[in-house]
Amino acid sequence: MRAMEKIGLLVGVFAFVVCAIYWGWTSTFVQGVEWVGVIGLMLAGLLGFMIAWYLWMTRRKLERDPSDDPLGEIDEIQGDYGFFSPHSWQPLFLAGAAAVCFLGLAVGWWLFIIGAFLAAPALVAWTFEYWKGPNAL
């Protein structure tokens, strides 16, 4: 995890250095600074620092990460990575509804509203897909 922290710091420092160079390069007395690129590079630098900070905070809470051990083996990384549904159709329906919504941005708001009405039940069905018992939908 330390290597990923260093990559996040490297991205942050690089983006801020390039931001300073870009600011100086685009600033003129006639037109001023080109702010879109400057702000975009600042946000990219903050994103790199945010990733590095999150990984640092996570590493402090964990015991020892096998990826930090140069002599570590791949089988030392154990544990549950989460539950992944192998047979759910709900992401397909939600992706179709999202496609209709994005098409509605180009065609008209009426199509966006239809896509939103299609997306709401698909999202609810995907969220509550594995609820069992008396409170199931």
PDB file of C-alpha atoms in Angstrom:
ATOM      1  CA  MET A   1       0.000   0.000   0.000  1.00  0.00           C
ATOM      2  CA  ARG A   2       2.990   2.258   0.483  1.00  0.00           C
ATOM      3  CA  ALA A   3       3.757   2.138  -3.223  1.00  0.00           C
ATOM      4  CA  MET A   4       0.212   3.275  -4.014  1.00  0.00           C
ATOM      5  CA  GLU A   5       0.581   6.127  -1.530  1.00  0.00           C
ATOM      6  CA  LYS A   6       3.762   7.233  -3.261  1.00  0.00           C
ATOM      7  CA  ILE A   7       2.023   7.111  -6.642  1.00  0.00           C
ATOM      8  CA  GLY A   8      -0.772   9.325  -5.279  1.00  0.00           C
ATOM      9  CA  LEU A   9       1.773  11.799  -3.908  1.00  0.00           C
ATOM     10  CA  LEU A  10       3.659  11.737  -7.205  1.00  0.00           C
ATOM     11  CA  VAL A  11       0.469  12.497  -9.158  1.00  0.00           C
ATOM     12  CA  GLY A  12      -0.369  15.347  -6.785  1.00  0.00           C
ATOM     13  CA  VAL A  13       3.071  16.936  -6.922  1.00  0.00           C
ATOM     14  CA  PHE A  14       3.298  16.511 -10.706  1.00  0.00           C
ATOM     15  CA  ALA A  15      -0.118  18.106 -11.262  1.00  0.00           C
ATOM     16  CA  PHE A  16       0.721  21.111  -9.080  1.00  0.00           C
ATOM     17  CA  VAL A  17       4.098  21.612 -10.776  1.00  0.00           C
ATOM     18  CA  VAL A  18       2.472  21.434 -14.204  1.00  0.00           C
ATOM     19  CA  CYS A  19      -0.262  23.787 -12.942  1.00  0.00           C
ATOM     20  CA  ALA A  20       2.344  26.389 -11.994  1.00  0.00           C
ATOM     21  CA  ILE A  21       4.081  26.027 -15.360  1.00  0.00           C
ATOM     22  CA  TYR A  22       0.736  26.200 -17.197  1.00  0.00           C
ATOM     23  CA  TRP A  23      -0.312  29.283 -15.238  1.00  0.00           C
ATOM     24  CA  GLY A  24       2.901  31.096 -16.138  1.00  0.00           C
ATOM     25  CA  TRP A  25       2.793  29.966 -19.750  1.00  0.00           C
ATOM     26  CA  THR A  26      -0.797  31.037 -20.432  1.00  0.00           C
ATOM     27  CA  SER A  27      -0.784  34.311 -18.509  1.00  0.00           C
ATOM     28  CA  THR A  28      -0.535  37.357 -20.694  1.00  0.00           C
ATOM     29  CA  PHE A  29      -1.245  40.985 -19.992  1.00  0.00           C
ATOM     30  CA  VAL A  30      -3.829  41.155 -22.755  1.00  0.00           C
ATOM     31  CA  GLN A  31      -6.056  38.144 -22.108  1.00  0.00           C
ATOM     32  CA  GLY A  32      -5.100  37.039 -18.592  1.00  0.00           C
ATOM     33  CA  VAL A  33      -4.784  33.489 -17.315  1.00  0.00           C
ATOM     34  CA  GLU A  34      -6.568  30.551 -18.955  1.00  0.00           C
ATOM     35  CA  TRP A  35      -8.444  29.438 -15.838  1.00  0.00           C
ATOM     36  CA  VAL A  36     -10.013  26.196 -17.032  1.00  0.00           C
ATOM     37  CA  GLY A  37      -6.681  24.411 -17.371  1.00  0.00           C
ATOM     38  CA  VAL A  38      -5.288  25.892 -14.167  1.00  0.00           C
ATOM     39  CA  ILE A  39      -8.284  24.840 -12.090  1.00  0.00           C
ATOM     40  CA  GLY A  40      -8.385  21.416 -13.773  1.00  0.00           C
ATOM     41  CA  LEU A  41      -4.734  20.797 -12.914  1.00  0.00           C
ATOM     42  CA  MET A  42      -5.280  22.004  -9.352  1.00  0.00           C
ATOM     43  CA  LEU A  43      -8.180  19.593  -8.958  1.00  0.00           C
ATOM     44  CA  ALA A  44      -6.067  16.767 -10.401  1.00  0.00           C
ATOM     45  CA  GLY A  45      -3.347  17.530  -7.850  1.00  0.00           C
ATOM     46  CA  LEU A  46      -5.850  17.588  -5.013  1.00  0.00           C
ATOM     47  CA  LEU A  47      -7.232  14.266  -6.232  1.00  0.00           C
ATOM     48  CA  GLY A  48      -3.747  12.709  -6.133  1.00  0.00           C
ATOM     49  CA  PHE A  49      -3.185  13.994  -2.603  1.00  0.00           C
ATOM     50  CA  MET A  50      -6.635  12.812  -1.535  1.00  0.00           C
ATOM     51  CA  ILE A  51      -5.901   9.286  -2.790  1.00  0.00           C
ATOM     52  CA  ALA A  52      -2.538   9.255  -1.002  1.00  0.00           C
ATOM     53  CA  TRP A  53      -4.149  10.509   2.224  1.00  0.00           C
ATOM     54  CA  TYR A  54      -6.905   7.879   2.074  1.00  0.00           C
ATOM     55  CA  LEU A  55      -4.403   5.072   1.502  1.00  0.00           C
ATOM     56  CA  TRP A  56      -2.217   6.353   4.339  1.00  0.00           C
ATOM     57  CA  MET A  57      -5.178   6.469   6.735  1.00  0.00           C
ATOM     58  CA  THR A  58      -6.272   2.975   5.690  1.00  0.00           C
ATOM     59  CA  ARG A  59      -2.752   1.562   6.094  1.00  0.00           C
ATOM     60  CA  ARG A  60      -2.539   2.957   9.631  1.00  0.00           C
ATOM     61  CA  LYS A  61      -5.676   1.038  10.643  1.00  0.00           C
ATOM     62  CA  LEU A  62      -4.583  -2.304   9.156  1.00  0.00           C
ATOM     63  CA  GLU A  63      -2.043  -4.673  10.658  1.00  0.00           C
ATOM     64  CA  ARG A  64       0.414  -5.445   7.865  1.00  0.00           C
ATOM     65  CA  ASP A  65      -0.149  -5.415   4.155  1.00  0.00           C
ATOM     66  CA  PRO A  66       1.540  -8.321   2.332  1.00  0.00           C
ATOM     67  CA  SER A  67       2.092  -6.091  -0.697  1.00  0.00           C
ATOM     68  CA  ASP A  68       4.542  -4.010   1.392  1.00  0.00           C
ATOM     69  CA  ASP A  69       6.732  -7.061   2.113  1.00  0.00           C
ATOM     70  CA  PRO A  70       9.323  -7.535  -0.649  1.00  0.00           C
ATOM     71  CA  LEU A  71       9.600 -11.227   0.254  1.00  0.00           C
ATOM     72  CA  GLY A  72       5.845 -11.733   0.548  1.00  0.00           C
ATOM     73  CA  GLU A  73       3.976 -14.410  -1.379  1.00  0.00           C
ATOM     74  CA  ILE A  74       0.738 -13.920  -3.299  1.00  0.00           C
ATOM     75  CA  ASP A  75      -1.100 -16.457  -1.150  1.00  0.00           C
ATOM     76  CA  GLU A  76      -0.562 -14.272   1.934  1.00  0.00           C
ATOM     77  CA  ILE A  77      -3.329 -11.988   0.714  1.00  0.00           C
ATOM     78  CA  GLN A  78      -6.405 -13.651   2.098  1.00  0.00           C
ATOM     79  CA  GLY A  79      -9.866 -12.679   3.038  1.00  0.00           C
ATOM     80  CA  ASP A  80     -13.259 -11.961   1.647  1.00  0.00           C
ATOM     81  CA  TYR A  81     -13.303  -9.423  -1.169  1.00  0.00           C
ATOM     82  CA  GLY A  82     -17.069  -9.007  -1.051  1.00  0.00           C
ATOM     83  CA  PHE A  83     -20.142 -10.596  -2.517  1.00  0.00           C
ATOM     84  CA  PHE A  84     -20.561 -10.438  -6.267  1.00  0.00           C
ATOM     85  CA  SER A  85     -23.850 -11.558  -7.721  1.00  0.00           C
ATOM     86  CA  PRO A  86     -23.220 -14.029 -10.545  1.00  0.00           C
ATOM     87  CA  HIS A  87     -26.662 -13.966 -12.137  1.00  0.00           C
ATOM     88  CA  SER A  88     -28.225 -10.546 -11.646  1.00  0.00           C
ATOM     89  CA  TRP A  89     -30.104  -8.980 -14.572  1.00  0.00           C
ATOM     90  CA  GLN A  90     -30.653  -5.682 -12.763  1.00  0.00           C
ATOM     91  CA  PRO A  91     -27.401  -3.981 -13.913  1.00  0.00           C
ATOM     92  CA  LEU A  92     -28.450  -4.603 -17.514  1.00  0.00           C
ATOM     93  CA  PHE A  93     -31.836  -2.942 -16.937  1.00  0.00           C
ATOM     94  CA  LEU A  94     -30.195  -0.045 -15.100  1.00  0.00           C
ATOM     95  CA  ALA A  95     -27.651   0.430 -17.891  1.00  0.00           C
ATOM     96  CA  GLY A  96     -30.473   0.485 -20.455  1.00  0.00           C
ATOM     97  CA  ALA A  97     -32.327   3.091 -18.432  1.00  0.00           C
ATOM     98  CA  ALA A  98     -29.128   5.165 -18.105  1.00  0.00           C
ATOM     99  CA  ALA A  99     -28.669   4.956 -21.878  1.00  0.00           C
ATOM    100  CA  VAL A 100     -32.212   6.255 -22.370  1.00  0.00           C
ATOM    101  CA  CYS A 101     -31.476   9.094 -19.910  1.00  0.00           C
ATOM    102  CA  PHE A 102     -28.291  10.091 -21.730  1.00  0.00           C
ATOM    103  CA  LEU A 103     -30.071   9.906 -25.057  1.00  0.00           C
ATOM    104  CA  GLY A 104     -32.725  12.135 -23.539  1.00  0.00           C
ATOM    105  CA  LEU A 105     -30.097  14.806 -22.875  1.00  0.00           C
ATOM    106  CA  ALA A 106     -29.488  14.985 -26.614  1.00  0.00           C
ATOM    107  CA  VAL A 107     -33.030  14.427 -27.910  1.00  0.00           C
ATOM    108  CA  GLY A 108     -35.315  16.025 -25.370  1.00  0.00           C
ATOM    109  CA  TRP A 109     -36.268  16.180 -21.732  1.00  0.00           C
ATOM    110  CA  TRP A 110     -39.335  14.025 -22.302  1.00  0.00           C
ATOM    111  CA  LEU A 111     -37.052  11.064 -23.110  1.00  0.00           C
ATOM    112  CA  PHE A 112     -34.907  11.800 -20.053  1.00  0.00           C
ATOM    113  CA  ILE A 113     -38.001  11.630 -17.851  1.00  0.00           C
ATOM    114  CA  ILE A 114     -38.974   8.281 -19.371  1.00  0.00           C
ATOM    115  CA  GLY A 115     -35.447   7.006 -18.664  1.00  0.00           C
ATOM    116  CA  ALA A 116     -35.674   8.226 -15.070  1.00  0.00           C
ATOM    117  CA  PHE A 117     -38.959   6.370 -14.620  1.00  0.00           C
ATOM    118  CA  LEU A 118     -37.268   3.234 -15.981  1.00  0.00           C
ATOM    119  CA  ALA A 119     -34.160   3.698 -13.815  1.00  0.00           C
ATOM    120  CA  ALA A 120     -35.958   4.060 -10.482  1.00  0.00           C
ATOM    121  CA  PRO A 121     -37.450   0.533 -10.314  1.00  0.00           C
ATOM    122  CA  ALA A 122     -34.257  -1.000 -11.738  1.00  0.00           C
ATOM    123  CA  LEU A 123     -32.185   0.673  -9.024  1.00  0.00           C
ATOM    124  CA  VAL A 124     -34.600  -0.344  -6.264  1.00  0.00           C
ATOM    125  CA  ALA A 125     -34.728  -3.927  -7.565  1.00  0.00           C
ATOM    126  CA  TRP A 126     -30.934  -4.146  -7.695  1.00  0.00           C
ATOM    127  CA  THR A 127     -30.578  -2.688  -4.195  1.00  0.00           C
ATOM    128  CA  PHE A 128     -33.093  -5.026  -2.586  1.00  0.00           C
ATOM    129  CA  GLU A 129     -32.353  -8.071  -4.748  1.00  0.00           C
ATOM    130  CA  TYR A 130     -31.169 -10.297  -1.901  1.00  0.00           C
ATOM    131  CA  TRP A 131     -33.536  -9.203   0.837  1.00  0.00           C
ATOM    132  CA  LYS A 132     -35.245 -12.200   2.324  1.00  0.00           C
ATOM    133  CA  GLY A 133     -37.840 -12.700   5.007  1.00  0.00           C
ATOM    134  CA  PRO A 134     -40.921 -10.742   6.068  1.00  0.00           C
ATOM    135  CA  ASN A 135     -39.480  -7.345   5.028  1.00  0.00           C
ATOM    136  CA  ALA A 136     -38.707  -8.392   1.438  1.00  0.00           C
ATOM    137  CA  LEU A 137     -40.195  -6.359  -1.379  1.00  0.00           C
TER     138      LEU A 137
END
